[in-house]
XYZ file of C-alpha atoms in Angstrom:
498
model
C 115.216 95.073 141.388
C 114.904 97.367 138.376
C 117.798 99.532 137.287
C 116.320 102.634 135.680
C 118.109 105.015 133.345
C 119.158 108.223 135.113
C 117.280 111.272 133.877
C 119.586 113.737 132.144
C 119.933 117.173 133.758
C 118.865 118.795 130.465
C 115.711 116.664 130.460
C 114.855 117.665 134.025
C 115.388 121.334 133.170
C 113.054 120.998 130.213
C 110.403 119.305 132.364
C 110.654 122.150 134.882
C 110.055 124.876 132.318
C 106.866 126.919 132.149
C 106.123 125.813 128.590
C 104.402 128.231 126.264
C 103.412 128.039 122.603
C 106.012 128.074 119.821
C 104.816 130.708 117.352
C 106.788 132.721 114.799
C 110.095 131.265 115.927
C 109.737 132.111 119.611
C 108.001 131.111 122.810
C 104.822 133.035 123.549
C 102.409 132.822 126.450
C 98.912 131.529 125.893
C 96.031 133.920 126.457
C 94.826 131.745 129.335
C 96.776 130.964 132.479
C 95.195 127.501 132.596
C 97.747 124.688 132.395
C 97.475 121.111 131.159
C 99.277 118.565 133.350
C 101.679 115.989 131.894
C 102.015 112.714 133.809
C 104.616 109.981 133.977
C 102.597 106.810 133.195
C 104.987 104.650 135.221
C 104.200 106.464 138.475
C 100.993 108.389 137.807
C 102.714 111.558 139.025
C 102.707 114.923 137.270
C 106.089 115.758 135.763
C 105.359 118.913 133.764
C 102.613 121.096 132.324
C 101.885 122.907 129.076
C 99.840 125.862 127.900
C 96.171 125.423 127.036
C 95.793 127.312 123.762
C 92.575 129.154 122.958
C 91.054 129.705 119.524
C 92.725 133.126 119.545
C 96.123 131.573 120.201
C 95.583 129.158 117.315
C 94.656 132.060 115.050
C 97.934 133.762 115.997
C 99.869 130.604 115.066
C 98.063 130.091 111.751
C 98.468 133.776 110.874
C 102.200 133.444 111.542
C 102.371 130.385 109.280
C 100.317 132.104 106.572
C 102.526 135.187 106.656
C 105.644 133.012 106.377
C 104.130 131.187 103.421
C 102.946 134.228 101.496
C 106.233 136.115 101.768
C 108.042 132.984 100.504
C 110.740 133.075 103.187
C 110.805 129.256 103.019
C 109.158 128.198 99.756
C 111.220 130.808 97.905
C 114.512 129.204 98.913
C 116.291 127.035 96.396
C 115.250 123.379 96.890
C 118.846 122.462 97.713
C 118.899 125.149 100.418
C 115.748 123.765 102.023
C 117.201 120.269 101.803
C 120.373 121.363 103.630
C 118.327 122.993 106.401
C 116.235 119.843 106.843
C 119.352 117.668 106.942
C 120.796 119.956 109.631
C 117.497 119.556 111.473
C 117.949 115.767 111.358
C 121.538 116.112 112.574
C 120.365 118.115 115.593
C 117.692 115.531 116.407
C 120.459 112.926 116.314
C 122.727 115.099 118.467
C 120.036 115.374 121.140
C 118.727 111.854 120.645
C 119.049 110.683 124.258
C 117.321 113.804 125.534
C 114.405 113.287 123.142
C 114.211 109.563 123.907
C 114.012 110.202 127.641
C 111.344 112.882 127.228
C 109.352 110.446 125.108
C 109.531 107.655 127.656
C 108.791 109.911 130.613
C 105.637 111.384 129.064
C 104.370 108.387 127.049
C 105.502 105.404 129.108
C 107.117 103.284 126.393
C 110.411 101.463 126.827
C 113.524 103.615 126.603
C 114.772 101.000 124.134
C 111.839 101.729 121.814
C 112.239 105.474 122.285
C 115.881 105.234 121.288
C 115.479 102.777 118.408
C 112.104 103.795 116.961
C 111.134 107.263 118.125
C 114.577 108.688 117.427
C 116.512 106.123 115.364
C 113.790 105.350 112.829
C 112.596 108.956 112.853
C 116.040 110.009 111.645
C 115.662 107.672 108.666
C 112.337 109.320 107.810
C 113.784 112.815 108.253
C 116.693 112.232 105.902
C 114.553 110.378 103.382
C 112.052 113.240 103.277
C 114.749 115.909 103.161
C 115.976 114.222 99.984
C 112.541 114.563 98.390
C 112.898 118.350 98.556
C 115.026 118.311 95.397
C 112.939 115.638 93.640
C 109.699 117.586 93.081
C 108.833 117.294 89.389
C 106.184 118.149 86.830
C 105.603 116.924 83.270
C 105.872 118.371 79.782
C 102.744 117.687 77.758
C 101.876 117.656 74.065
C 98.449 119.226 73.581
C 96.153 119.335 70.533
C 94.397 122.698 70.842
C 93.080 123.465 67.324
C 92.393 127.185 67.640
C 93.248 129.598 66.233
C 94.363 127.882 63.029
C 98.134 127.672 62.818
C 98.772 128.396 66.509
C 101.211 126.201 68.417
C 101.214 125.406 72.112
C 103.601 124.075 74.706
C 102.252 122.834 78.051
C 103.652 121.561 81.303
C 102.703 120.963 84.910
C 104.459 122.131 88.034
C 104.025 121.214 91.688
C 103.472 124.073 94.124
C 103.114 123.907 97.933
C 99.505 123.979 99.137
C 100.068 126.586 101.857
C 99.505 126.233 105.600
C 99.271 122.654 106.910
C 97.595 121.671 110.174
C 99.110 118.572 111.750
C 97.225 116.730 114.498
C 99.426 114.179 116.303
C 98.322 111.271 118.552
C 99.896 110.170 121.814
C 101.271 106.748 120.887
C 104.350 107.848 118.879
C 104.326 111.634 119.312
C 107.837 112.349 118.036
C 107.796 109.966 115.085
C 104.270 110.725 113.884
C 104.828 114.430 114.475
C 107.858 114.310 112.196
C 105.781 112.411 109.616
C 103.685 115.576 109.336
C 106.370 118.232 109.750
C 108.929 116.897 107.275
C 106.787 116.436 104.132
C 105.136 119.808 104.733
C 108.496 121.562 105.000
C 110.045 119.564 102.153
C 107.201 120.656 99.862
C 107.682 124.304 100.847
C 104.615 124.621 103.083
C 104.340 126.154 106.537
C 102.879 124.090 109.383
C 101.057 124.476 112.680
C 101.252 121.253 114.619
C 99.225 120.201 117.637
C 100.525 117.304 119.723
C 98.229 115.362 122.012
C 97.733 117.136 125.332
C 98.844 113.862 126.941
C 102.270 113.796 125.212
C 103.235 117.322 124.082
C 106.836 117.628 125.235
C 109.014 116.135 122.485
C 107.474 118.243 119.715
C 108.016 121.391 121.781
C 111.703 120.495 122.036
C 111.878 119.573 118.345
C 110.505 123.003 117.384
C 113.532 124.605 119.030
C 115.858 122.321 117.082
C 114.143 123.164 113.787
C 114.654 126.852 114.472
C 118.304 126.227 115.374
C 118.734 124.308 112.101
C 117.624 127.344 110.089
C 113.895 126.847 109.522
C 112.687 130.468 109.341
C 110.345 131.910 111.986
C 106.684 131.184 111.322
C 107.325 128.143 109.161
C 107.097 125.624 112.028
C 104.676 126.436 114.863
C 103.497 124.291 117.800
C 100.310 124.844 119.776
C 99.322 122.750 122.789
C 95.802 122.379 124.101
C 92.666 120.305 124.086
C 91.201 118.701 121.026
C 87.825 120.305 121.672
C 89.184 123.872 121.603
C 92.711 123.992 120.190
C 92.301 121.111 117.733
C 88.913 122.280 116.506
C 90.138 125.834 115.975
C 93.119 124.580 114.003
C 91.259 122.193 111.700
C 88.502 124.743 110.946
C 90.752 127.748 110.376
C 90.057 129.348 106.964
C 93.767 129.830 106.199
C 94.580 126.132 106.637
C 94.919 124.490 103.217
C 95.529 120.909 104.355
C 94.917 118.843 107.469
C 97.023 115.786 108.263
C 95.410 113.837 111.107
C 96.343 110.621 112.869
C 93.935 109.363 115.500
C 90.544 107.811 116.076
C 88.068 107.086 113.295
C 85.355 109.120 115.042
C 87.510 112.258 115.220
C 88.779 111.695 111.681
C 85.218 111.609 110.365
C 84.435 114.876 112.131
C 87.524 116.513 110.602
C 86.530 115.202 107.162
C 83.036 116.673 107.513
C 84.420 120.079 108.468
C 87.010 119.937 105.700
C 84.317 119.125 103.142
C 82.583 122.430 103.833
C 85.713 124.326 102.745
C 87.120 121.650 100.392
C 90.258 121.501 102.512
C 92.668 118.702 101.638
C 92.854 115.950 104.265
C 95.032 112.941 104.954
C 93.504 110.682 107.590
C 95.314 107.779 109.241
C 92.700 106.281 111.533
C 91.966 103.178 113.581
C 92.606 99.549 112.833
C 91.515 96.110 114.000
C 94.311 94.358 112.229
C 94.191 90.623 111.438
C 96.974 88.110 111.076
C 96.332 84.764 109.409
C 98.547 81.854 110.476
C 98.329 78.996 107.989
C 99.248 75.443 108.929
C 102.441 75.545 106.847
C 103.833 78.578 108.710
C 107.125 78.433 110.600
C 106.032 78.414 114.288
C 109.159 80.134 115.589
C 108.849 82.906 112.994
C 105.159 83.355 113.818
C 105.727 83.765 117.549
C 108.712 86.066 117.142
C 107.006 88.223 114.521
C 103.549 88.467 116.076
C 104.799 89.062 119.610
C 106.492 92.156 118.201
C 103.565 92.937 115.916
C 101.061 92.678 118.764
C 102.830 93.937 121.896
C 105.194 96.636 120.602
C 104.513 99.758 122.688
C 101.970 97.743 124.721
C 99.848 97.289 121.600
C 99.376 101.056 121.322
C 100.199 100.938 117.626
C 97.634 101.631 114.913
C 99.162 98.876 112.752
C 99.384 96.271 115.541
C 98.074 92.746 114.995
C 95.198 92.397 117.472
C 93.310 89.361 116.123
C 95.174 86.258 115.021
C 93.381 83.534 113.075
C 95.176 80.175 113.304
C 94.368 77.076 111.271
C 93.097 74.239 113.472
C 95.938 71.717 112.974
C 98.450 74.109 114.582
C 96.144 76.069 116.885
C 96.916 74.357 120.198
C 100.644 74.372 119.477
C 100.577 78.095 118.682
C 98.476 78.972 121.742
C 100.996 77.188 123.971
C 103.878 79.008 122.295
C 102.210 82.407 122.587
C 101.292 81.722 126.233
C 104.882 80.873 127.059
C 106.104 84.002 125.284
C 103.584 86.295 126.992
C 104.383 84.912 130.444
C 108.084 85.573 129.825
C 107.544 89.320 129.375
C 108.777 91.361 132.320
C 106.573 94.301 133.288
C 107.921 97.593 134.560
C 108.601 101.290 133.909
C 109.817 102.442 130.524
C 113.017 103.859 132.010
C 113.998 100.302 133.000
C 115.701 98.854 129.891
C 114.947 95.312 131.071
C 111.169 95.806 131.232
C 109.429 94.465 128.124
C 105.875 95.587 128.901
C 105.428 99.135 130.158
C 102.509 101.240 131.357
C 99.789 102.534 129.062
C 99.803 106.222 128.282
C 97.182 107.452 130.746
C 94.829 106.477 133.526
C 91.842 107.016 131.230
C 93.264 104.666 128.600
C 94.187 102.096 131.241
C 90.580 102.081 132.434
C 89.294 101.748 128.875
C 91.460 98.689 128.158
C 90.586 97.189 131.560
C 86.879 97.515 130.689
C 87.374 95.391 127.560
C 89.051 92.692 129.652
C 86.343 92.815 132.299
C 83.689 92.366 129.608
C 85.544 89.229 128.462
C 85.772 87.890 132.023
C 82.062 88.459 132.648
C 81.310 86.360 129.561
C 83.537 83.532 130.863
C 86.127 83.898 128.119
C 89.419 82.064 128.457
C 92.147 84.623 129.131
C 95.857 83.864 129.447
C 97.537 86.654 131.399
C 101.192 87.552 131.662
C 103.111 88.995 134.596
C 101.444 91.449 136.941
C 102.389 95.108 137.138
C 104.698 96.457 139.834
C 103.032 97.981 142.864
C 102.185 101.654 142.724
C 100.005 104.058 140.781
C 101.339 103.423 137.283
C 98.951 102.860 134.377
C 99.714 99.178 133.759
C 97.727 96.411 132.079
C 99.129 92.871 132.078
C 99.652 91.407 128.580
C 96.683 89.183 127.779
C 95.703 86.547 125.219
C 91.969 86.101 124.566
C 91.291 82.542 123.436
C 88.434 82.013 120.958
C 86.376 85.029 122.079
C 82.639 85.029 121.398
C 81.585 87.275 118.507
C 79.470 89.324 120.948
C 82.527 90.590 122.837
C 83.361 94.222 122.212
C 87.049 93.451 121.833
C 86.319 91.244 118.826
C 85.361 94.171 116.593
C 86.547 97.314 118.384
C 90.099 98.640 118.521
C 91.390 97.986 122.055
C 94.787 99.670 121.562
C 96.448 97.789 124.378
C 98.403 94.592 125.174
C 95.396 92.420 124.358
C 95.394 89.909 121.474
C 92.684 87.526 120.271
C 93.727 84.000 119.230
C 90.999 82.361 117.130
C 90.816 78.793 115.822
C 89.677 78.490 112.195
C 88.924 75.391 110.139
C 90.636 76.676 107.009
C 92.446 79.554 105.417
C 89.221 80.527 103.646
C 87.436 80.914 106.979
C 90.340 82.988 108.272
C 90.175 85.228 105.212
C 86.430 85.734 105.609
C 86.784 86.678 109.289
C 89.805 88.882 108.615
C 87.920 90.933 106.017
C 84.725 91.093 108.099
C 85.635 94.416 109.684
C 84.869 98.102 109.297
C 88.624 98.703 109.360
C 91.327 98.016 106.802
C 94.642 99.436 107.926
C 97.043 96.472 108.006
C 97.014 92.676 107.835
C 99.457 89.821 107.547
C 99.621 86.200 106.404
C 102.099 83.675 107.786
C 103.028 80.841 105.456
C 105.950 79.036 103.876
C 104.140 78.716 100.546
C 104.689 81.203 97.734
C 101.232 80.591 96.280
C 99.581 81.302 99.644
C 101.699 84.420 100.101
C 100.655 85.827 96.724
C 96.981 84.830 97.007
C 96.324 86.062 100.535
C 98.240 89.311 100.093
C 95.908 90.128 97.189
C 92.684 89.082 98.919
C 93.221 90.714 102.315
C 91.406 94.062 102.476
C 94.009 96.366 103.983
C 96.226 99.262 102.996
C 99.360 97.311 103.951
C 99.732 93.524 103.915
C 102.816 91.739 105.205
C 103.909 88.174 104.577
C 105.733 86.639 107.564
C 106.013 90.025 109.257
C 103.709 92.578 110.856
C 103.750 96.242 112.021
C 107.260 97.133 110.803
C 107.262 99.907 108.187
C 109.696 101.958 106.105
C 109.939 105.499 104.747
C 109.968 104.244 101.140
C 106.820 102.095 101.580
C 103.487 103.972 101.225
C 101.251 103.584 104.277
C 97.540 104.226 104.854
C 94.205 102.533 105.276
C 91.099 101.480 103.385
C 87.491 101.354 104.593
C 87.201 103.263 107.884
C 90.937 103.218 108.537
C 91.481 106.439 106.648
C 92.177 108.090 103.325
C 95.365 109.105 101.576
C 98.873 107.700 101.871
C 102.011 108.771 103.688
C 105.615 107.831 102.820
C 107.136 106.695 99.569
C 108.567 108.619 96.621
C 105.225 110.351 95.928
C 104.703 111.502 99.518
C 105.003 115.220 98.740
C 102.187 115.100 96.178
C 99.715 115.327 99.072
C 101.322 118.629 100.109
C 101.393 120.144 96.619
C 98.944 121.502 94.098
C 99.400 120.592 90.441
C 99.373 123.692 88.259
C 98.986 123.375 84.483
C 100.775 125.948 82.316
C 99.939 126.330 78.624
C 101.881 128.721 76.357
C 100.814 129.764 72.863
C 103.617 130.794 70.565
């Protein structure tokens, strides 16, 4: 019998609200009375609803952000003042951490443990790290050799200036954390932002907007619009006053945003899909492999862009590793995210559940060996049992396409070279890992794997000080790290004759 966490009264009150749009520091009604339902993935029942913003509503939000940027109410503050406001913002997120964690689990489905530890706990690390960058924006002094007019002398330098209005498009898998990854660098650089959460998981960012305002972020600097991607998202990414788009989501949508941005030469950062390989060499520590790749593959039900979804295992240890993974998968309890004991939780939506189920059905039709974990509890929740796909045929869709669910391919390879060839034979290049006890293997494979991030004896876990992004069709640009704010700044050259 599951013992679920009791929903806080403040969380229930927030769910019961008639949510509007957060524009210019206040709640405003959308121009349309149409509402977008929000469902609890564990039960399939509607728990709230949000406004469905029109193109006109988006224009109001962007205009508010543009006005706030041009009058310098935020960018004109001393860097230390902005830093203090952002640190207060982080303190408020920490103060209301349980409220935010529960909202996240109720709308997204993930374990309350993950919501507490990752969505809030790790997000706080990112918030405070990025707040510190506010006072670390630097330029360079430059010696120049301009020869004219004869006898003239010059001094030159560069300075970083905020780009302007940022549009942030946030996916549904980690809505609070990834939302903050867009909000914080924009604000730290002195920009204004209009952020659009997924219509599936909009609630935590609406609550966070209130906390930002309470912390002292001026009206108009941080705006939230909710709505469909086709209308609200398109209007935001094509708006002429948007100077930069930061998008996390599918490769297909990212390409469309890049095409639109190219017409106006708008800056873009794109963190897109992945079909991430892990290579297990015969000298790897079996216990470390199972522990690390169970987390790397099944965290948040595999709904992680960086997740390891195809594991290539050298033949001498293949059978041993399959048995170990099978035992681990069958030990995972399945249940609602509000049950702290449940290790596998529902997927985010009915549509996504059906998509993942279709990949598994395709594998069954082709007589693929599938090792399945525990079944879902009875009811209308959006569950998929954790599944291992053993040596899938190359013709299966799940071999090359991103499944984004609790589905992992285990593939026997004759050698590390074969594993490397198969790992790099992909349109994607977001993350990869190699598992080995040998230093030479660690160094060689980390260089030869074609991915933006490569781990050795780890997978999926990231840090605010470690740049993150993809190669090939997994995106462009990098988030995190000491140079993170460069993507939100223009470099201006100043040259003085004296």
